[in-house]
mmCIF file with all atom_site columns, C-alpha atoms in Angstrom:
data_model
loop_
_atom_site.group_PDB
_atom_site.id
_atom_site.type_symbol
_atom_site.label_atom_id
_atom_site.label_alt_id
_atom_site.label_comp_id
_atom_site.label_asym_id
_atom_site.label_entity_id
_atom_site.label_seq_id
_atom_site.pdbx_PDB_ins_code
_atom_site.Cartn_x
_atom_site.Cartn_y
_atom_site.Cartn_z
_atom_site.occupancy
_atom_site.B_iso_or_equiv
_atom_site.pdbx_formal_charge
_atom_site.auth_seq_id
_atom_site.auth_comp_id
_atom_site.auth_asym_id
_atom_site.auth_atom_id
_atom_site.pdbx_PDB_model_num
ATOM 1   C CA . UNK A 1 1   ? 3.239  11.656  15.932  1.00 46.00 ? 1   UNK A CA 1
ATOM 2   C CA . UNK A 1 2   ? 2.344  14.813  14.263  1.00 48.00 ? 2   UNK A CA 1
ATOM 3   C CA . UNK A 1 3   ? 3.956  18.635  14.847  1.00 48.00 ? 3   UNK A CA 1
ATOM 4   C CA . UNK A 1 4   ? 3.236  20.813  12.098  1.00 62.00 ? 4   UNK A CA 1
ATOM 5   C CA . UNK A 1 5   ? 6.157  22.445  13.683  1.00 73.00 ? 5   UNK A CA 1
ATOM 6   C CA . UNK A 1 6   ? 10.124 22.692  11.833  1.00 89.00 ? 6   UNK A CA 1
ATOM 7   C CA . UNK A 1 7   ? 12.180 20.344  14.033  1.00 94.00 ? 7   UNK A CA 1
ATOM 8   C CA . UNK A 1 8   ? 16.944 20.401  13.038  1.00 96.00 ? 8   UNK A CA 1
ATOM 9   C CA . UNK A 1 9   ? 18.005 16.731  13.028  1.00 97.00 ? 9   UNK A CA 1
ATOM 10  C CA . UNK A 1 10  ? 21.444 15.846  12.491  1.00 97.00 ? 10  UNK A CA 1
ATOM 11  C CA . UNK A 1 11  ? 21.200 13.819  8.913   1.00 97.00 ? 11  UNK A CA 1
ATOM 12  C CA . UNK A 1 12  ? 22.883 11.159  10.680  1.00 97.00 ? 12  UNK A CA 1
ATOM 13  C CA . UNK A 1 13  ? 19.544 10.840  12.774  1.00 97.00 ? 13  UNK A CA 1
ATOM 14  C CA . UNK A 1 14  ? 17.332 10.707  10.029  1.00 98.00 ? 14  UNK A CA 1
ATOM 15  C CA . UNK A 1 15  ? 16.872 7.194   8.121   1.00 97.00 ? 15  UNK A CA 1
ATOM 16  C CA . UNK A 1 16  ? 16.774 7.963   4.926   1.00 97.00 ? 16  UNK A CA 1
ATOM 17  C CA . UNK A 1 17  ? 15.809 4.003   3.586   1.00 95.00 ? 17  UNK A CA 1
ATOM 18  C CA . UNK A 1 18  ? 12.173 3.979   3.273   1.00 95.00 ? 18  UNK A CA 1
ATOM 19  C CA . UNK A 1 19  ? 11.369 1.256   0.545   1.00 96.00 ? 19  UNK A CA 1
ATOM 20  C CA . UNK A 1 20  ? 8.319  3.858   0.420   1.00 96.00 ? 20  UNK A CA 1
ATOM 21  C CA . UNK A 1 21  ? 11.506 6.329   -1.261  1.00 96.00 ? 21  UNK A CA 1
ATOM 22  C CA . UNK A 1 22  ? 10.238 5.470   -5.438  1.00 95.00 ? 22  UNK A CA 1
ATOM 23  C CA . UNK A 1 23  ? 11.955 8.501   -7.108  1.00 92.00 ? 23  UNK A CA 1
ATOM 24  C CA . UNK A 1 24  ? 15.922 8.024   -6.978  1.00 88.00 ? 24  UNK A CA 1
ATOM 25  C CA . UNK A 1 25  ? 17.870 10.435  -5.849  1.00 85.00 ? 25  UNK A CA 1
ATOM 26  C CA . UNK A 1 26  ? 18.533 13.581  -7.080  1.00 85.00 ? 26  UNK A CA 1
ATOM 27  C CA . UNK A 1 27  ? 22.070 15.137  -7.779  1.00 87.00 ? 27  UNK A CA 1
ATOM 28  C CA . UNK A 1 28  ? 22.948 16.971  -4.759  1.00 90.00 ? 28  UNK A CA 1
ATOM 29  C CA . UNK A 1 29  ? 25.365 19.146  -6.552  1.00 92.00 ? 29  UNK A CA 1
ATOM 30  C CA . UNK A 1 30  ? 23.240 21.509  -7.696  1.00 88.00 ? 30  UNK A CA 1
ATOM 31  C CA . UNK A 1 31  ? 21.332 21.968  -4.161  1.00 91.00 ? 31  UNK A CA 1
ATOM 32  C CA . UNK A 1 32  ? 24.936 22.151  -2.417  1.00 94.00 ? 32  UNK A CA 1
ATOM 33  C CA . UNK A 1 33  ? 24.676 26.105  -3.574  1.00 94.00 ? 33  UNK A CA 1
ATOM 34  C CA . UNK A 1 34  ? 21.347 26.932  -3.057  1.00 92.00 ? 34  UNK A CA 1
ATOM 35  C CA . UNK A 1 35  ? 21.925 25.556  0.545   1.00 94.00 ? 35  UNK A CA 1
ATOM 36  C CA . UNK A 1 36  ? 24.870 27.327  1.244   1.00 94.00 ? 36  UNK A CA 1
ATOM 37  C CA . UNK A 1 37  ? 23.741 30.173  0.231   1.00 95.00 ? 37  UNK A CA 1
ATOM 38  C CA . UNK A 1 38  ? 20.010 30.416  1.322   1.00 95.00 ? 38  UNK A CA 1
ATOM 39  C CA . UNK A 1 39  ? 19.969 26.962  4.027   1.00 93.00 ? 39  UNK A CA 1
ATOM 40  C CA . UNK A 1 40  ? 17.320 25.009  3.619   1.00 95.00 ? 40  UNK A CA 1
ATOM 41  C CA . UNK A 1 41  ? 14.634 26.534  2.297   1.00 93.00 ? 41  UNK A CA 1
ATOM 42  C CA . UNK A 1 42  ? 11.585 23.358  2.901   1.00 94.00 ? 42  UNK A CA 1
ATOM 43  C CA . UNK A 1 43  ? 11.399 20.787  4.836   1.00 96.00 ? 43  UNK A CA 1
ATOM 44  C CA . UNK A 1 44  ? 12.106 17.549  4.902   1.00 97.00 ? 44  UNK A CA 1
ATOM 45  C CA . UNK A 1 45  ? 8.798  15.212  5.565   1.00 97.00 ? 45  UNK A CA 1
ATOM 46  C CA . UNK A 1 46  ? 9.012  12.109  8.265   1.00 97.00 ? 46  UNK A CA 1
ATOM 47  C CA . UNK A 1 47  ? 7.830  10.000  10.626  1.00 95.00 ? 47  UNK A CA 1
ATOM 48  C CA . UNK A 1 48  ? 8.962  8.750   13.912  1.00 94.00 ? 48  UNK A CA 1
ATOM 49  C CA . UNK A 1 49  ? 8.487  4.663   14.451  1.00 94.00 ? 49  UNK A CA 1
ATOM 50  C CA . UNK A 1 50  ? 9.411  3.829   17.708  1.00 92.00 ? 50  UNK A CA 1
ATOM 51  C CA . UNK A 1 51  ? 12.418 6.495   18.672  1.00 92.00 ? 51  UNK A CA 1
ATOM 52  C CA . UNK A 1 52  ? 13.206 6.517   14.781  1.00 94.00 ? 52  UNK A CA 1
ATOM 53  C CA . UNK A 1 53  ? 13.153 9.590   12.554  1.00 96.00 ? 53  UNK A CA 1
ATOM 54  C CA . UNK A 1 54  ? 12.536 7.700   9.255   1.00 97.00 ? 54  UNK A CA 1
ATOM 55  C CA . UNK A 1 55  ? 12.122 9.752   6.128   1.00 97.00 ? 55  UNK A CA 1
ATOM 56  C CA . UNK A 1 56  ? 8.870  10.493  4.191   1.00 97.00 ? 56  UNK A CA 1
ATOM 57  C CA . UNK A 1 57  ? 9.793  12.928  1.509   1.00 96.00 ? 57  UNK A CA 1
ATOM 58  C CA . UNK A 1 58  ? 13.647 14.479  0.947   1.00 96.00 ? 58  UNK A CA 1
ATOM 59  C CA . UNK A 1 59  ? 16.055 12.623  0.563   1.00 96.00 ? 59  UNK A CA 1
ATOM 60  C CA . UNK A 1 60  ? 18.277 14.986  -1.902  1.00 94.00 ? 60  UNK A CA 1
ATOM 61  C CA . UNK A 1 61  ? 18.360 18.108  0.774   1.00 96.00 ? 61  UNK A CA 1
ATOM 62  C CA . UNK A 1 62  ? 19.547 15.076  3.486   1.00 97.00 ? 62  UNK A CA 1
ATOM 63  C CA . UNK A 1 63  ? 22.295 14.495  1.779   1.00 96.00 ? 63  UNK A CA 1
ATOM 64  C CA . UNK A 1 64  ? 22.736 17.884  0.550   1.00 96.00 ? 64  UNK A CA 1
ATOM 65  C CA . UNK A 1 65  ? 23.103 19.049  4.379   1.00 96.00 ? 65  UNK A CA 1
ATOM 66  C CA . UNK A 1 66  ? 24.997 15.751  5.666   1.00 96.00 ? 66  UNK A CA 1
ATOM 67  C CA . UNK A 1 67  ? 27.695 16.357  2.981   1.00 96.00 ? 67  UNK A CA 1
ATOM 68  C CA . UNK A 1 68  ? 27.203 20.342  4.425   1.00 96.00 ? 68  UNK A CA 1
ATOM 69  C CA . UNK A 1 69  ? 27.969 19.709  7.704   1.00 96.00 ? 69  UNK A CA 1
ATOM 70  C CA . UNK A 1 70  ? 24.666 21.038  8.168   1.00 96.00 ? 70  UNK A CA 1
ATOM 71  C CA . UNK A 1 71  ? 21.829 20.131  10.354  1.00 97.00 ? 71  UNK A CA 1
ATOM 72  C CA . UNK A 1 72  ? 18.515 19.394  8.671   1.00 97.00 ? 72  UNK A CA 1
ATOM 73  C CA . UNK A 1 73  ? 14.325 20.851  8.497   1.00 97.00 ? 73  UNK A CA 1
ATOM 74  C CA . UNK A 1 74  ? 12.001 18.445  9.184   1.00 97.00 ? 74  UNK A CA 1
ATOM 75  C CA . UNK A 1 75  ? 8.826  18.619  9.912   1.00 96.00 ? 75  UNK A CA 1
ATOM 76  C CA . UNK A 1 76  ? 7.213  15.285  10.984  1.00 95.00 ? 76  UNK A CA 1
ATOM 77  C CA . UNK A 1 77  ? 3.864  14.313  9.627   1.00 94.00 ? 77  UNK A CA 1
ATOM 78  C CA . UNK A 1 78  ? 1.292  11.362  9.897   1.00 92.00 ? 78  UNK A CA 1
ATOM 79  C CA . UNK A 1 79  ? 2.233  8.298   8.099   1.00 92.00 ? 79  UNK A CA 1
ATOM 80  C CA . UNK A 1 80  ? 1.341  5.744   9.602   1.00 86.00 ? 80  UNK A CA 1
ATOM 81  C CA . UNK A 1 81  ? 2.118  2.100   7.092   1.00 95.00 ? 81  UNK A CA 1
ATOM 82  C CA . UNK A 1 82  ? 4.794  1.918   3.706   1.00 96.00 ? 82  UNK A CA 1
ATOM 83  C CA . UNK A 1 83  ? 1.428  2.651   1.542   1.00 95.00 ? 83  UNK A CA 1
ATOM 84  C CA . UNK A 1 84  ? 0.840  6.596   3.014   1.00 95.00 ? 84  UNK A CA 1
ATOM 85  C CA . UNK A 1 85  ? 4.800  7.613   3.798   1.00 97.00 ? 85  UNK A CA 1
ATOM 86  C CA . UNK A 1 86  ? 4.542  6.050   -0.778  1.00 97.00 ? 86  UNK A CA 1
ATOM 87  C CA . UNK A 1 87  ? 1.406  8.055   -1.347  1.00 95.00 ? 87  UNK A CA 1
ATOM 88  C CA . UNK A 1 88  ? 2.873  10.637  0.997   1.00 95.00 ? 88  UNK A CA 1
ATOM 89  C CA . UNK A 1 89  ? 6.263  11.058  -0.901  1.00 95.00 ? 89  UNK A CA 1
ATOM 90  C CA . UNK A 1 90  ? 4.348  11.429  -5.012  1.00 95.00 ? 90  UNK A CA 1
ATOM 91  C CA . UNK A 1 91  ? 2.906  14.175  -3.891  1.00 94.00 ? 91  UNK A CA 1
ATOM 92  C CA . UNK A 1 92  ? 6.196  16.131  -2.123  1.00 93.00 ? 92  UNK A CA 1
ATOM 93  C CA . UNK A 1 93  ? 7.410  15.055  -5.712  1.00 91.00 ? 93  UNK A CA 1
ATOM 94  C CA . UNK A 1 94  ? 5.122  15.881  -7.771  1.00 89.00 ? 94  UNK A CA 1
ATOM 95  C CA . UNK A 1 95  ? 6.726  18.465  -9.160  1.00 87.00 ? 95  UNK A CA 1
ATOM 96  C CA . UNK A 1 96  ? 9.439  15.966  -11.176 1.00 86.00 ? 96  UNK A CA 1
ATOM 97  C CA . UNK A 1 97  ? 9.359  14.354  -14.597 1.00 84.00 ? 97  UNK A CA 1
ATOM 98  C CA . UNK A 1 98  ? 8.552  10.733  -13.482 1.00 86.00 ? 98  UNK A CA 1
ATOM 99  C CA . UNK A 1 99  ? 9.928  8.299   -15.742 1.00 90.00 ? 99  UNK A CA 1
ATOM 100 C CA . UNK A 1 100 ? 8.940  4.824   -16.364 1.00 92.00 ? 100 UNK A CA 1
ATOM 101 C CA . UNK A 1 101 ? 11.755 3.889   -14.230 1.00 92.00 ? 101 UNK A CA 1
ATOM 102 C CA . UNK A 1 102 ? 9.803  5.923   -11.721 1.00 93.00 ? 102 UNK A CA 1
ATOM 103 C CA . UNK A 1 103 ? 6.454  4.276   -12.785 1.00 95.00 ? 103 UNK A CA 1
ATOM 104 C CA . UNK A 1 104 ? 7.096  1.008   -12.470 1.00 95.00 ? 104 UNK A CA 1
ATOM 105 C CA . UNK A 1 105 ? 9.164  1.392   -8.907  1.00 95.00 ? 105 UNK A CA 1
ATOM 106 C CA . UNK A 1 106 ? 5.604  2.591   -7.945  1.00 96.00 ? 106 UNK A CA 1
ATOM 107 C CA . UNK A 1 107 ? 3.306  0.108   -9.642  1.00 96.00 ? 107 UNK A CA 1
ATOM 108 C CA . UNK A 1 108 ? 5.072  -2.199  -7.997  1.00 96.00 ? 108 UNK A CA 1
ATOM 109 C CA . UNK A 1 109 ? 5.158  -0.790  -5.197  1.00 97.00 ? 109 UNK A CA 1
ATOM 110 C CA . UNK A 1 110 ? 1.719  -0.243  -4.711  1.00 97.00 ? 110 UNK A CA 1
ATOM 111 C CA . UNK A 1 111 ? 0.090  -3.821  -6.303  1.00 96.00 ? 111 UNK A CA 1
ATOM 112 C CA . UNK A 1 112 ? 2.103  -5.564  -3.476  1.00 95.00 ? 112 UNK A CA 1
ATOM 113 C CA . UNK A 1 113 ? 0.402  -3.835  -0.874  1.00 96.00 ? 113 UNK A CA 1
ATOM 114 C CA . UNK A 1 114 ? -3.282 -2.925  -2.307  1.00 95.00 ? 114 UNK A CA 1
ATOM 115 C CA . UNK A 1 115 ? -5.969 -4.865  -4.678  1.00 93.00 ? 115 UNK A CA 1
ATOM 116 C CA . UNK A 1 116 ? -5.233 -4.282  -7.916  1.00 91.00 ? 116 UNK A CA 1
ATOM 117 C CA . UNK A 1 117 ? -8.405 -2.355  -8.449  1.00 93.00 ? 117 UNK A CA 1
ATOM 118 C CA . UNK A 1 118 ? -7.446 0.391   -5.970  1.00 94.00 ? 118 UNK A CA 1
ATOM 119 C CA . UNK A 1 119 ? -4.285 1.073   -8.177  1.00 95.00 ? 119 UNK A CA 1
ATOM 120 C CA . UNK A 1 120 ? -6.123 2.705   -10.703 1.00 96.00 ? 120 UNK A CA 1
ATOM 121 C CA . UNK A 1 121 ? -7.837 5.702   -8.300  1.00 95.00 ? 121 UNK A CA 1
ATOM 122 C CA . UNK A 1 122 ? -5.430 5.455   -6.240  1.00 92.00 ? 122 UNK A CA 1
ATOM 123 C CA . UNK A 1 123 ? -1.970 5.876   -7.617  1.00 94.00 ? 123 UNK A CA 1
ATOM 124 C CA . UNK A 1 124 ? -2.680 6.676   -11.347 1.00 95.00 ? 124 UNK A CA 1
ATOM 125 C CA . UNK A 1 125 ? -2.955 10.193  -10.880 1.00 95.00 ? 125 UNK A CA 1
ATOM 126 C CA . UNK A 1 126 ? 0.121  10.866  -8.069  1.00 94.00 ? 126 UNK A CA 1
ATOM 127 C CA . UNK A 1 127 ? 1.893  9.082   -11.122 1.00 95.00 ? 127 UNK A CA 1
ATOM 128 C CA . UNK A 1 128 ? 0.947  11.183  -13.980 1.00 94.00 ? 128 UNK A CA 1
ATOM 129 C CA . UNK A 1 129 ? -1.423 8.544   -15.140 1.00 95.00 ? 129 UNK A CA 1
ATOM 130 C CA . UNK A 1 130 ? -5.461 8.875   -16.541 1.00 96.00 ? 130 UNK A CA 1
ATOM 131 C CA . UNK A 1 131 ? -6.902 5.687   -14.570 1.00 96.00 ? 131 UNK A CA 1
ATOM 132 C CA . UNK A 1 132 ? -8.612 4.382   -17.683 1.00 95.00 ? 132 UNK A CA 1
ATOM 133 C CA . UNK A 1 133 ? -5.885 4.744   -19.989 1.00 96.00 ? 133 UNK A CA 1
ATOM 134 C CA . UNK A 1 134 ? -4.540 2.152   -21.894 1.00 96.00 ? 134 UNK A CA 1
ATOM 135 C CA . UNK A 1 135 ? -1.151 3.027   -20.002 1.00 96.00 ? 135 UNK A CA 1
ATOM 136 C CA . UNK A 1 136 ? -2.748 2.170   -16.270 1.00 97.00 ? 136 UNK A CA 1
ATOM 137 C CA . UNK A 1 137 ? -3.533 -1.385  -17.842 1.00 96.00 ? 137 UNK A CA 1
ATOM 138 C CA . UNK A 1 138 ? 0.003  -1.907  -19.549 1.00 97.00 ? 138 UNK A CA 1
ATOM 139 C CA . UNK A 1 139 ? 0.439  -0.661  -16.538 1.00 97.00 ? 139 UNK A CA 1
ATOM 140 C CA . UNK A 1 140 ? -2.047 -3.659  -14.626 1.00 96.00 ? 140 UNK A CA 1
ATOM 141 C CA . UNK A 1 141 ? -0.454 -6.171  -17.380 1.00 96.00 ? 141 UNK A CA 1
ATOM 142 C CA . UNK A 1 142 ? 2.829  -5.614  -16.691 1.00 97.00 ? 142 UNK A CA 1
ATOM 143 C CA . UNK A 1 143 ? 2.354  -6.181  -12.727 1.00 96.00 ? 143 UNK A CA 1
ATOM 144 C CA . UNK A 1 144 ? 1.346  -9.828  -13.632 1.00 93.00 ? 144 UNK A CA 1
ATOM 145 C CA . UNK A 1 145 ? 4.509  -10.786 -15.536 1.00 94.00 ? 145 UNK A CA 1
ATOM 146 C CA . UNK A 1 146 ? 7.644  -11.846 -13.167 1.00 91.00 ? 146 UNK A CA 1
ATOM 147 C CA . UNK A 1 147 ? 9.862  -9.396  -11.601 1.00 93.00 ? 147 UNK A CA 1
ATOM 148 C CA . UNK A 1 148 ? 13.170 -10.087 -14.476 1.00 91.00 ? 148 UNK A CA 1
ATOM 149 C CA . UNK A 1 149 ? 11.121 -7.896  -17.316 1.00 93.00 ? 149 UNK A CA 1
ATOM 150 C CA . UNK A 1 150 ? 11.589 -4.651  -14.822 1.00 96.00 ? 150 UNK A CA 1
ATOM 151 C CA . UNK A 1 151 ? 15.072 -3.947  -16.140 1.00 95.00 ? 151 UNK A CA 1
ATOM 152 C CA . UNK A 1 152 ? 13.845 -4.457  -19.414 1.00 94.00 ? 152 UNK A CA 1
ATOM 153 C CA . UNK A 1 153 ? 11.923 -2.022  -19.367 1.00 95.00 ? 153 UNK A CA 1
ATOM 154 C CA . UNK A 1 154 ? 13.699 -0.115  -16.760 1.00 92.00 ? 154 UNK A CA 1
ATOM 155 C CA . UNK A 1 155 ? 16.933 0.339   -19.249 1.00 92.00 ? 155 UNK A CA 1
ATOM 156 C CA . UNK A 1 156 ? 14.182 1.080   -22.424 1.00 91.00 ? 156 UNK A CA 1
ATOM 157 C CA . UNK A 1 157 ? 15.287 -2.452  -24.177 1.00 94.00 ? 157 UNK A CA 1
ATOM 158 C CA . UNK A 1 158 ? 12.005 -3.011  -24.508 1.00 94.00 ? 158 UNK A CA 1
ATOM 159 C CA . UNK A 1 159 ? 8.241  -0.385  -24.343 1.00 95.00 ? 159 UNK A CA 1
ATOM 160 C CA . UNK A 1 160 ? 6.053  -0.889  -21.526 1.00 96.00 ? 160 UNK A CA 1
ATOM 161 C CA . UNK A 1 161 ? 3.023  -1.258  -24.703 1.00 95.00 ? 161 UNK A CA 1
ATOM 162 C CA . UNK A 1 162 ? 5.804  -5.232  -25.384 1.00 95.00 ? 162 UNK A CA 1
ATOM 163 C CA . UNK A 1 163 ? 3.541  -5.994  -22.410 1.00 96.00 ? 163 UNK A CA 1
ATOM 164 C CA . UNK A 1 164 ? 0.382  -7.350  -25.129 1.00 94.00 ? 164 UNK A CA 1
ATOM 165 C CA . UNK A 1 165 ? 2.602  -9.236  -26.338 1.00 94.00 ? 165 UNK A CA 1
ATOM 166 C CA . UNK A 1 166 ? 4.645  -10.861 -23.345 1.00 94.00 ? 166 UNK A CA 1
ATOM 167 C CA . UNK A 1 167 ? 1.953  -11.316 -21.087 1.00 92.00 ? 167 UNK A CA 1
ATOM 168 C CA . UNK A 1 168 ? 0.907  -14.551 -24.515 1.00 91.00 ? 168 UNK A CA 1
ATOM 169 C CA . UNK A 1 169 ? 3.910  -16.020 -23.645 1.00 86.00 ? 169 UNK A CA 1
ATOM 170 C CA . UNK A 1 170 ? 4.658  -19.240 -22.003 1.00 76.00 ? 170 UNK A CA 1
ATOM 171 C CA . UNK A 1 171 ? 8.305  -20.282 -20.280 1.00 70.00 ? 171 UNK A CA 1
ATOM 172 C CA . UNK A 1 172 ? 9.247  -22.737 -23.316 1.00 64.00 ? 172 UNK A CA 1
#
């Protein structure tokens, strides 16, 4: 359902658990003073599916409004599948810094849902990665690794470039 108008909902009526929410929730403590002083300036983005409101972008605004006992301004958008929701989530959050952890979550998410040849064209620009760059090659190679390595990258224990060596190792 697409409705360019904005409506108001209780935070409890918004499902904020979608796997397309790739950016971690920002600390709401910084947002609360602004909400108290000015109210919610920008609506969250959501879709309606099977009578439920699913959040696409704006998780911190929903959390902060919930803590303040305020309703949330919601704009419904068209996003039929998880991939579309994730693209819109990344677009809406394009001003945020994207660290290795977010890039990893996004590339893993999209790699499971689209052809690898599409990742550089569709996903790379959303993450600030040049489609034909060495970094994009590293991310595509990383998708060949078992997910057990992901935590090492997220924690900064190994750099992304280590994938060149890791993919050459056998299980032993």
